[in-house]
Short mmCIF file of C-alpha atoms in Angstrom, two decimals:
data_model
loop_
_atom_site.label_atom_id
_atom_site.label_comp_id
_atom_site.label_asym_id
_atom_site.label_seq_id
_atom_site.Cartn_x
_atom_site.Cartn_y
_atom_site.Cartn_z
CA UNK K 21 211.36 -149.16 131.99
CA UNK K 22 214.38 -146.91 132.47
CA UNK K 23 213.88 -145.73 129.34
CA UNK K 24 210.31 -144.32 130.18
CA UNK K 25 211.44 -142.91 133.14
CA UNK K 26 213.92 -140.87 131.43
CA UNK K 27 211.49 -139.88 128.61
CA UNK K 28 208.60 -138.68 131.68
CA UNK K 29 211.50 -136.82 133.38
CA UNK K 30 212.51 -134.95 130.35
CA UNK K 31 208.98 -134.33 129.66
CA UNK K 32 208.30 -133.06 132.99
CA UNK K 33 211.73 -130.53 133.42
CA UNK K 34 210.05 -129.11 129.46
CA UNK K 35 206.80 -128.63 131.39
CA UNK K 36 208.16 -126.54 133.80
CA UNK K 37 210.14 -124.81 131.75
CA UNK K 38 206.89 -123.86 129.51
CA UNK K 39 204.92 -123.16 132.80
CA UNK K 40 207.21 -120.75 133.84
CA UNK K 41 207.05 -119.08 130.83
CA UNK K 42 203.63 -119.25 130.82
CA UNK K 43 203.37 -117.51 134.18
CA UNK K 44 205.88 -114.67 132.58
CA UNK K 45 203.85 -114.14 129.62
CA UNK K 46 200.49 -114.00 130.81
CA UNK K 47 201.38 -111.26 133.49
CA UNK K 48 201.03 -108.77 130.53
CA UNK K 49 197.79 -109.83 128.99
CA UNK K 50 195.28 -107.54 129.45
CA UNK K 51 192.61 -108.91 126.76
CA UNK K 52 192.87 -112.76 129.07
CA UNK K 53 189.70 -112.80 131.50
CA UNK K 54 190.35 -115.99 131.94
CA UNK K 55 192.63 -119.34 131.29
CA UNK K 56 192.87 -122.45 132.64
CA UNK K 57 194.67 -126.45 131.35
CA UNK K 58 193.16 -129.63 132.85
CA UNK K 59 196.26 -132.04 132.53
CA UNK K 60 196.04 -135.56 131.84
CA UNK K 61 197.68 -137.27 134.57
CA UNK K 62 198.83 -140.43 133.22
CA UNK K 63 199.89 -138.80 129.71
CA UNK K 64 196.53 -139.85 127.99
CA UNK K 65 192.91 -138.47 127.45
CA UNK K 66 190.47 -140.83 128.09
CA UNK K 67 187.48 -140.81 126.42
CA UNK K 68 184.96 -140.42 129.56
CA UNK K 69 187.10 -137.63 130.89
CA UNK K 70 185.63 -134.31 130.20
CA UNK K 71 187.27 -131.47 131.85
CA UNK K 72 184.81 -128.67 133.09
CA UNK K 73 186.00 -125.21 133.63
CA UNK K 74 184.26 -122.16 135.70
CA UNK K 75 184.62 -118.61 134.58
CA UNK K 76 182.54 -116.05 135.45
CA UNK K 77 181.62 -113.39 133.50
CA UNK K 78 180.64 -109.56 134.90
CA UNK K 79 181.23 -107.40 131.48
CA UNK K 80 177.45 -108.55 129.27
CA UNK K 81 178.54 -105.57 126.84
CA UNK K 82 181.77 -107.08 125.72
CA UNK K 83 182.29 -109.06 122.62
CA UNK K 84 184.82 -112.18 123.48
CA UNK K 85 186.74 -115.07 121.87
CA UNK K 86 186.72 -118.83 123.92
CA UNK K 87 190.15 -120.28 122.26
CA UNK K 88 190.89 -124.45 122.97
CA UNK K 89 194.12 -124.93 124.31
CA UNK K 90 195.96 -128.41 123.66
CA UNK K 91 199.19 -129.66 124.38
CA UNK K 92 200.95 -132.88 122.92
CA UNK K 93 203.94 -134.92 123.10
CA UNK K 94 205.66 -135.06 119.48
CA UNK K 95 204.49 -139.03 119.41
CA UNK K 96 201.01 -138.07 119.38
CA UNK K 97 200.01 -140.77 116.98
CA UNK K 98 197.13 -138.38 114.43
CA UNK K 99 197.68 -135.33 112.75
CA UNK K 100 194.57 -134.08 114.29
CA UNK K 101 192.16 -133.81 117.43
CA UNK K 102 188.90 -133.63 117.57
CA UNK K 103 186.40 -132.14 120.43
CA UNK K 104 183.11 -130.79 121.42
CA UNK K 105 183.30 -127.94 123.63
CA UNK K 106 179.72 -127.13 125.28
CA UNK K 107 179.01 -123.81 126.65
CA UNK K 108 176.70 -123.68 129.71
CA UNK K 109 175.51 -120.46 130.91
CA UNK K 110 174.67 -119.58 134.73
CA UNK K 111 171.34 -121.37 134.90
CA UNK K 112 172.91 -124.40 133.34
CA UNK K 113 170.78 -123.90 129.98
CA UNK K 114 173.34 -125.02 126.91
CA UNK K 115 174.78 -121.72 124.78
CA UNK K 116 177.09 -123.32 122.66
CA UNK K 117 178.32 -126.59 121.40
CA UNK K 118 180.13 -127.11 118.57
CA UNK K 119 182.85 -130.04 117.47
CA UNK K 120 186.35 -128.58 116.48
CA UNK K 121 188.62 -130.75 114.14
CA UNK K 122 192.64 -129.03 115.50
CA UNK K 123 195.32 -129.65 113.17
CA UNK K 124 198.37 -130.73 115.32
CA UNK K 125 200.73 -132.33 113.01
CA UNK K 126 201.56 -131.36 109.46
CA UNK K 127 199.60 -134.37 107.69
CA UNK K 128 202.08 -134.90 104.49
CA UNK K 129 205.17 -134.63 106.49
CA UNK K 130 203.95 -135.43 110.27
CA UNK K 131 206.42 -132.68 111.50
CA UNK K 132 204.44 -131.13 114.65
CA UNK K 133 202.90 -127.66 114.19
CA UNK K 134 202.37 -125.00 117.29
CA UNK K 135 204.89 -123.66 119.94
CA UNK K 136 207.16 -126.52 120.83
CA UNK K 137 209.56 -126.91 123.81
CA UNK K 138 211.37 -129.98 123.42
CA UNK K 139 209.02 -133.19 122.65
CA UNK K 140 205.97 -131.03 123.92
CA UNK K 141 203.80 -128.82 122.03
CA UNK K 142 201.33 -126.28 122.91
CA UNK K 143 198.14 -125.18 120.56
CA UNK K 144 195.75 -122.98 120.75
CA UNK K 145 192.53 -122.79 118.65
CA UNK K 146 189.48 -120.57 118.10
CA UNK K 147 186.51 -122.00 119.37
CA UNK K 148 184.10 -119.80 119.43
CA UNK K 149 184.63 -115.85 117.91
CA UNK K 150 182.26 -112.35 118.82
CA UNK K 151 180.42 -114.30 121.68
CA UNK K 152 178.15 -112.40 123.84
CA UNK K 153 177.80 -113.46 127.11
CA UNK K 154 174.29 -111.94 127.89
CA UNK K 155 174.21 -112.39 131.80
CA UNK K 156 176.79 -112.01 134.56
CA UNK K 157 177.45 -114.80 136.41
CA UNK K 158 179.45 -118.16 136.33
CA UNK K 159 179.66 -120.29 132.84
CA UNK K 160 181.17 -123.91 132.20
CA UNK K 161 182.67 -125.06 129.46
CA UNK K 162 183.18 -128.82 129.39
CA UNK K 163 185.66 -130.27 126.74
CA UNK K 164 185.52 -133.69 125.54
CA UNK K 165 187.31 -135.76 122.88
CA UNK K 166 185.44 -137.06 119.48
CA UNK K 167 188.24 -139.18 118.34
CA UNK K 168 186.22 -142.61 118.87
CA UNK K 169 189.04 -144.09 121.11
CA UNK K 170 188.99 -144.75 124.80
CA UNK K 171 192.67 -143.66 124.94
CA UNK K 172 194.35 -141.08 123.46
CA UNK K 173 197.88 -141.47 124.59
CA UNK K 174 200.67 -138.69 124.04
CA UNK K 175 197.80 -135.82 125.00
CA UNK K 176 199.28 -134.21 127.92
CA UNK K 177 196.29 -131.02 128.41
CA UNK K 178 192.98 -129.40 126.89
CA UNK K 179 191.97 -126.37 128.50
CA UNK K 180 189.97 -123.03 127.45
CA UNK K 181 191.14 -119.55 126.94
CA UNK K 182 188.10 -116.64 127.49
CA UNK K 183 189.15 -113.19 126.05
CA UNK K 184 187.82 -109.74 125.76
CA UNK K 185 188.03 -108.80 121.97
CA UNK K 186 188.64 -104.91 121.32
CA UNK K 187 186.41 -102.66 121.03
CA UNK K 188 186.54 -101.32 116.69
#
């Protein structure tokens, strides 16, 4: 028990630290329209939970990228993750949906891959490249795990990542 508690305290001081510097960073990001993490409150992502996340959209012209953000704990027991991320548009009809296998772990040495802080790392994937959104209004993107357990412990957050691609 105190040996949890000391590992859930340590993770939560990293997540701060990371948020923090998340805040800092994304200040000066000028392609982000928008980003959002759904975090997993007891350290695991069930199977039936399937975070939804509302962005609206005003620019139809623009070209954008929707990018899967994931964040792990270094015991995350696969090398990989996979989801479906559906696209809805603003009258609810279904614009995307597409399963995404993410590479989180090396798989011949296990050491973790993306930006780590500690035991936690942070991932983020294309999804979905040169989308057009063709109305203005309010999409949802709803992410849920394929990985044919109820549990997946050591999966702290999934979230999405909408930005405006330049112009070439």
């Amino acid at each position: 028990m105190r040996c949890r508690m000391k590992r859930l305290l340590t993770s939560c001081a990293s997540l701060l630290v990371a948020l923090a510097g998340a805040l800092t960073l994304s200040a000066c990001d000028p392609a982000r329209v928008f980003e959002d993490n759904h975090d997993f409150p007891e350290g695991a992502w069930l199977a039936t939970e399937k975070p939804v996340f509302a962005f609206t959209i005003t620019d139809t012209a623009a070209r954008y990228t929707v990018r899967l953000n994931v964040r792990n704990s270094v015991n995350y027991q696969f090398y990989n993750l996979f989801a479906a991320l559906t696209l809805r548009d603003p009258t609810g009809q279904v614009r995307a949906r597409q399963l995404h296998e993410m590479v989180l772990l090396d798989k011949a040495t296990g050491q973790p891959l993306g930006d780590g802080l500690g035991d936690l790392f942070d991932h983020q994937f294309v999804a979905l490249r040169h989308v057009r959104f063709t109305r203005p209004g309010t999409y949802r993107a709803e992410v849920s795990q394929y990985m044919r357990l109820p549990v997946l412990p050591e999966l702290l957050s999934v979230g999405i990542r909408v930005e405006r691609e330049e112009k070439k």
